[in-house]
Short mmCIF file of C-alpha atoms and ligand atoms in Angstrom, two decimals:
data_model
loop_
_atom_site.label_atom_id
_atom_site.label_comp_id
_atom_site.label_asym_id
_atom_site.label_seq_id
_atom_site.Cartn_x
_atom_site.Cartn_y
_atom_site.Cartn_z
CA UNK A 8 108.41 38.09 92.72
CA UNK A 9 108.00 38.07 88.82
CA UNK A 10 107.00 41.53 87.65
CA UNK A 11 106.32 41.65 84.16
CA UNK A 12 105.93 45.49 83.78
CA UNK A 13 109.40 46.34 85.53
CA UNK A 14 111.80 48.08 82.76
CA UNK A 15 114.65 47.84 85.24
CA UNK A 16 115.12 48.68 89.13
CA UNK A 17 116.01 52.30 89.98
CA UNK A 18 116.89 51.67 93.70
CA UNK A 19 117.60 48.65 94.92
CA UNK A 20 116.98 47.63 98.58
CA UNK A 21 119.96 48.18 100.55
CA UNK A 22 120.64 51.49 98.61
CA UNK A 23 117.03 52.70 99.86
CA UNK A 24 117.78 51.47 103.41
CA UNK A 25 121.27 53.19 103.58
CA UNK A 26 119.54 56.64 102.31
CA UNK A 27 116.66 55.83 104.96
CA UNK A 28 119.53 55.42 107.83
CA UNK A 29 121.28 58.68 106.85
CA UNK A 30 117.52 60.93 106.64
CA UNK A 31 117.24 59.29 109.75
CA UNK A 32 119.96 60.35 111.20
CA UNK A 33 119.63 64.10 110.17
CA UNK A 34 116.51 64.30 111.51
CA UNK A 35 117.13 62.84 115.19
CA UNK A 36 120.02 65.35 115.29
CA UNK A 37 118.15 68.54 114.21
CA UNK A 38 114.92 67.14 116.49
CA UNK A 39 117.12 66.34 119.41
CA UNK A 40 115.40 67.23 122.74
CA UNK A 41 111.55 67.09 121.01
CA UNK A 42 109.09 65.40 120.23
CA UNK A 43 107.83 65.08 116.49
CA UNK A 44 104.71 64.05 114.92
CA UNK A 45 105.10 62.41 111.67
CA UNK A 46 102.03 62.59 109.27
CA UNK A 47 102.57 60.64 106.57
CA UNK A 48 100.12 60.67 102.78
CA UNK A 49 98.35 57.70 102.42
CA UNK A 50 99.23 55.17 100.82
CA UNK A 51 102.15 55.92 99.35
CA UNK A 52 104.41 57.16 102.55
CA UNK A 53 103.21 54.27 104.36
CA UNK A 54 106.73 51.73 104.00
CA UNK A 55 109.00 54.83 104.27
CA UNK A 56 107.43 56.01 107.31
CA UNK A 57 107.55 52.77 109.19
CA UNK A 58 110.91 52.29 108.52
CA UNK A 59 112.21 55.66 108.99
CA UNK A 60 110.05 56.18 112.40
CA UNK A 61 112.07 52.74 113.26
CA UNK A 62 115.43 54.18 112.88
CA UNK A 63 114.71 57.59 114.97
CA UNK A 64 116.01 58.70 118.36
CA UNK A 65 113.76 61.20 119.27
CA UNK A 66 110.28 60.41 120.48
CA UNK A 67 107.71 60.27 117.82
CA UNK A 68 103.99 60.01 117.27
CA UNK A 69 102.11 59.37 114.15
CA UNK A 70 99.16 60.60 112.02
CA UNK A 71 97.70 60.00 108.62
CA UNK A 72 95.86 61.66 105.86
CA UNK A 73 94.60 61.08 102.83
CA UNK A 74 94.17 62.91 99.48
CA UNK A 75 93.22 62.09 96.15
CA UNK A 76 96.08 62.26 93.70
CA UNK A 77 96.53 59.76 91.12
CA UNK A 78 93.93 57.24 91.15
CA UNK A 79 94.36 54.12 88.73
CA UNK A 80 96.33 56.69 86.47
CA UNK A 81 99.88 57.82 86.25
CA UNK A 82 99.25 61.65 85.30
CA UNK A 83 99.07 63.92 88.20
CA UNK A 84 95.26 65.66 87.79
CA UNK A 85 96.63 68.28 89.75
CA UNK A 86 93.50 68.16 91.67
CA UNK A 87 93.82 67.98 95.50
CA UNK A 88 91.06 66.96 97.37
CA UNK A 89 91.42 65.69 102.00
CA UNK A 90 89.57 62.37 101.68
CA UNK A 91 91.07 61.68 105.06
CA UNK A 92 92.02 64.66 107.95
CA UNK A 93 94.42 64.49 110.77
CA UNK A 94 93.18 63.22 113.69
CA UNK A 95 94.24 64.89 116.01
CA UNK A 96 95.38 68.78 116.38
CA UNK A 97 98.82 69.42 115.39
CA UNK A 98 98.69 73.32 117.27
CA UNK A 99 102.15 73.85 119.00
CA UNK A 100 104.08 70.61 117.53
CA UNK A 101 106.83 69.96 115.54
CA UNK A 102 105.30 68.16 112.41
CA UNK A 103 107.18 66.07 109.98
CA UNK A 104 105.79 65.66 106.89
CA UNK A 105 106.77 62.29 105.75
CA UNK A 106 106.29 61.77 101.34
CA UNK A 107 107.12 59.05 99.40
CA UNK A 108 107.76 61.15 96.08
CA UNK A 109 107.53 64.81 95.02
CA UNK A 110 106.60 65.31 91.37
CA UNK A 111 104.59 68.12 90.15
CA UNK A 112 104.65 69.71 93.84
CA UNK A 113 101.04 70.02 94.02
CA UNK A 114 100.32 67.78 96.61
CA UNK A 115 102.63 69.21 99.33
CA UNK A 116 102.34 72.79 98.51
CA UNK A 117 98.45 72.16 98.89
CA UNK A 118 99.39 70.31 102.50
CA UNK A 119 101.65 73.05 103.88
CA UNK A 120 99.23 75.49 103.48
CA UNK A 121 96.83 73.94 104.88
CA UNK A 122 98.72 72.87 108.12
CA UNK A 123 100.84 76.01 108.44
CA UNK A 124 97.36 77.53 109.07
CA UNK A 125 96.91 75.11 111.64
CA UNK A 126 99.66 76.69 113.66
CA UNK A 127 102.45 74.09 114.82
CA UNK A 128 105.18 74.89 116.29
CA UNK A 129 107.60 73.72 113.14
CA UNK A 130 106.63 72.29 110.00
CA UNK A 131 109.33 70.58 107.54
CA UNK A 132 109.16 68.29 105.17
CA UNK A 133 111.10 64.68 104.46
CA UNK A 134 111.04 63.17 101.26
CA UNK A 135 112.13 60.03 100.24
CA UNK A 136 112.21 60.71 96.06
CA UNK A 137 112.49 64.31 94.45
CA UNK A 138 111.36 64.33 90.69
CA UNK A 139 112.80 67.86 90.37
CA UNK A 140 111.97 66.96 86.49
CA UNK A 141 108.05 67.13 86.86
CA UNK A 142 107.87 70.31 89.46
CA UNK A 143 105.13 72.80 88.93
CA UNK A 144 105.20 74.62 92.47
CA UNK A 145 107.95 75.74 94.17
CA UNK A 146 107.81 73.38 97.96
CA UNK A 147 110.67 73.32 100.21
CA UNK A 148 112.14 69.84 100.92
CA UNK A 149 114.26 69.59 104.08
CA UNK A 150 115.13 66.37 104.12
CA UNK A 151 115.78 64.85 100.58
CA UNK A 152 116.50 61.04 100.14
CA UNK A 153 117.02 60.55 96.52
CA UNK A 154 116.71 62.66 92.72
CA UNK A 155 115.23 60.55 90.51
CA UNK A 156 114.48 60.68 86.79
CA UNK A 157 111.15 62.09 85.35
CA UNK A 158 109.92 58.36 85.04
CA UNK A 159 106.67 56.43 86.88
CA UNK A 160 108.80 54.39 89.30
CA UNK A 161 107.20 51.63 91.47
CA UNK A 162 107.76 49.66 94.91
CA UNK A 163 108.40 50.38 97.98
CA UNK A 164 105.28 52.15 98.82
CA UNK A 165 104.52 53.10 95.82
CA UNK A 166 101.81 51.27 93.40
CA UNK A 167 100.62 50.54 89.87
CA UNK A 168 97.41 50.16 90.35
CA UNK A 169 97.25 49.31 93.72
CA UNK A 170 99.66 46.71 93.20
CA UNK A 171 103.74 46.28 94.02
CA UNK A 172 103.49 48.52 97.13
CA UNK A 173 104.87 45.64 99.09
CA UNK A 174 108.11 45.68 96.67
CA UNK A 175 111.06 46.33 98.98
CA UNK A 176 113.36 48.28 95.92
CA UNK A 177 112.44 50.90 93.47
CA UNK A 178 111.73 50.23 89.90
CA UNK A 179 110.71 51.91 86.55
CA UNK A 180 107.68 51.08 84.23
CA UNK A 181 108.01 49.38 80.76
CA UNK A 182 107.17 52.57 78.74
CA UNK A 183 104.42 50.32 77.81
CA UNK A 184 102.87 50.02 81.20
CA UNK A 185 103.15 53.76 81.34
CA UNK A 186 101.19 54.25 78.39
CA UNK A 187 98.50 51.84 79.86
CA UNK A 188 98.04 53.39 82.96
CA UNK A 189 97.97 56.88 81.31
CA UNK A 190 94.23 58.28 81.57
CA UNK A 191 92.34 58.03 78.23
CA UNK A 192 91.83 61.49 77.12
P1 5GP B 15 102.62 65.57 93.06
O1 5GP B 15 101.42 66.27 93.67
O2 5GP B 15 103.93 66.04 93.62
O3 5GP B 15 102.59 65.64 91.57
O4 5GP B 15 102.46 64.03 93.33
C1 5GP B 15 102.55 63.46 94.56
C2 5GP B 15 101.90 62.08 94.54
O5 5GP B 15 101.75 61.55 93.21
C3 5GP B 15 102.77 61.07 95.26
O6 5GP B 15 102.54 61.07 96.65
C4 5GP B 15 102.36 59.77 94.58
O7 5GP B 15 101.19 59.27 95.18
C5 5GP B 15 102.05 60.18 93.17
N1 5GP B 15 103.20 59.95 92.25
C6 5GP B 15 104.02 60.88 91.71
N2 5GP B 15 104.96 60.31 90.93
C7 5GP B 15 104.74 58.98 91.00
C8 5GP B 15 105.41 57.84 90.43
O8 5GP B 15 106.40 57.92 89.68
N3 5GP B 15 104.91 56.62 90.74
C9 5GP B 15 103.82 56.46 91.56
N4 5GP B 15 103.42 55.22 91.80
N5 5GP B 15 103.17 57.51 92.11
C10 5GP B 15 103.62 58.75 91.85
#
């Protein structure tokens, strides 16, 4: 696929699948014996849930929400807002929260409140990217796949507007791009 606002690639597609194998693996062992239920943040976790759900040993069940974050911008409003709720109660299981990236924080600390109130039996989180770099609120990250740079990175789940979700590696913006998507102020 041509990409014409790629800089370079961060992560290329056997590097994310390794780290995907090993998160994998830490979680069946530390789950071993239960059942978890993986909610994953549309859209974003969608690619790293369905292939780290494939790769796990212990049974599993899924569940989705949605919240607004970044729109057709790449500057975090902090703003969080449920557009979509669980469906179904998550009251005495072991949930999984399953994110693509954790930048400013916001997001997830806003998510395990919320479901901590909700009373499951465990609640941890899995993370496939960590921009310690852009962190506003402290949130605890369990399972960590990769550090990145403080950069807008793309693929594998993860869009500019809307597009290059589908990319199987990880790549970074022309700073050009960034600018573009960049909210007018
Ligand atoms: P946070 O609330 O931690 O600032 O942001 C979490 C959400 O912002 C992510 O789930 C993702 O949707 C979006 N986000 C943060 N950094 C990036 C990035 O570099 N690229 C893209 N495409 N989205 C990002």
């Amino acid at each position: 696929m041509h990409i014409p606002e790629m800089d370079r690639i961060l992560l290329d597609e056997s590097e994310i699948q390794a780290k995907v194998g090993e998160l994998a693996a830490a979680v069946s062992r530390d789950y071993r014996g239960k059942e978890v239920r993986l909610i994953a943040v549309l859209k974003g976790a969608v690619i790293f849930m369905a292939d780290l759900a494939r790769r796990l040993e212990v049974p599993v069940s899924f569940d989705f929400m949605a919240v607004s974050s970044y729109g057709h911008s790449t500057q975090s409003s902090g703003v969080v807002r449920i557009l979509k709720d669980l469906d179904e109660s998550i009251e005495g299981r072991h949930v999984l929260i399953v994110e693509d990236i954790v930048d400013t924080g916001l997001t997830l600390r806003y998510l395990l409140d919320l479901l901590e109130g909700r009373r499951p039996a465990s609640l941890r989180v899995c993370a496939l990217l960590d921009k310690v770099g852009g962190r506003k609120v402290a949130v605890p990250i369990h399972y960590r796949g990769f550090e990145i740079p403080n950069q807008f990175v793309v693929g594998y789940g993860l869009d500019y507007m809307e597009r290059y979700r589908n990319v199987p590696f990880l790549f970074i913006m022309k700073p050009e791009a960034q600018a573009a998507g960049k909210p007018a102020v």
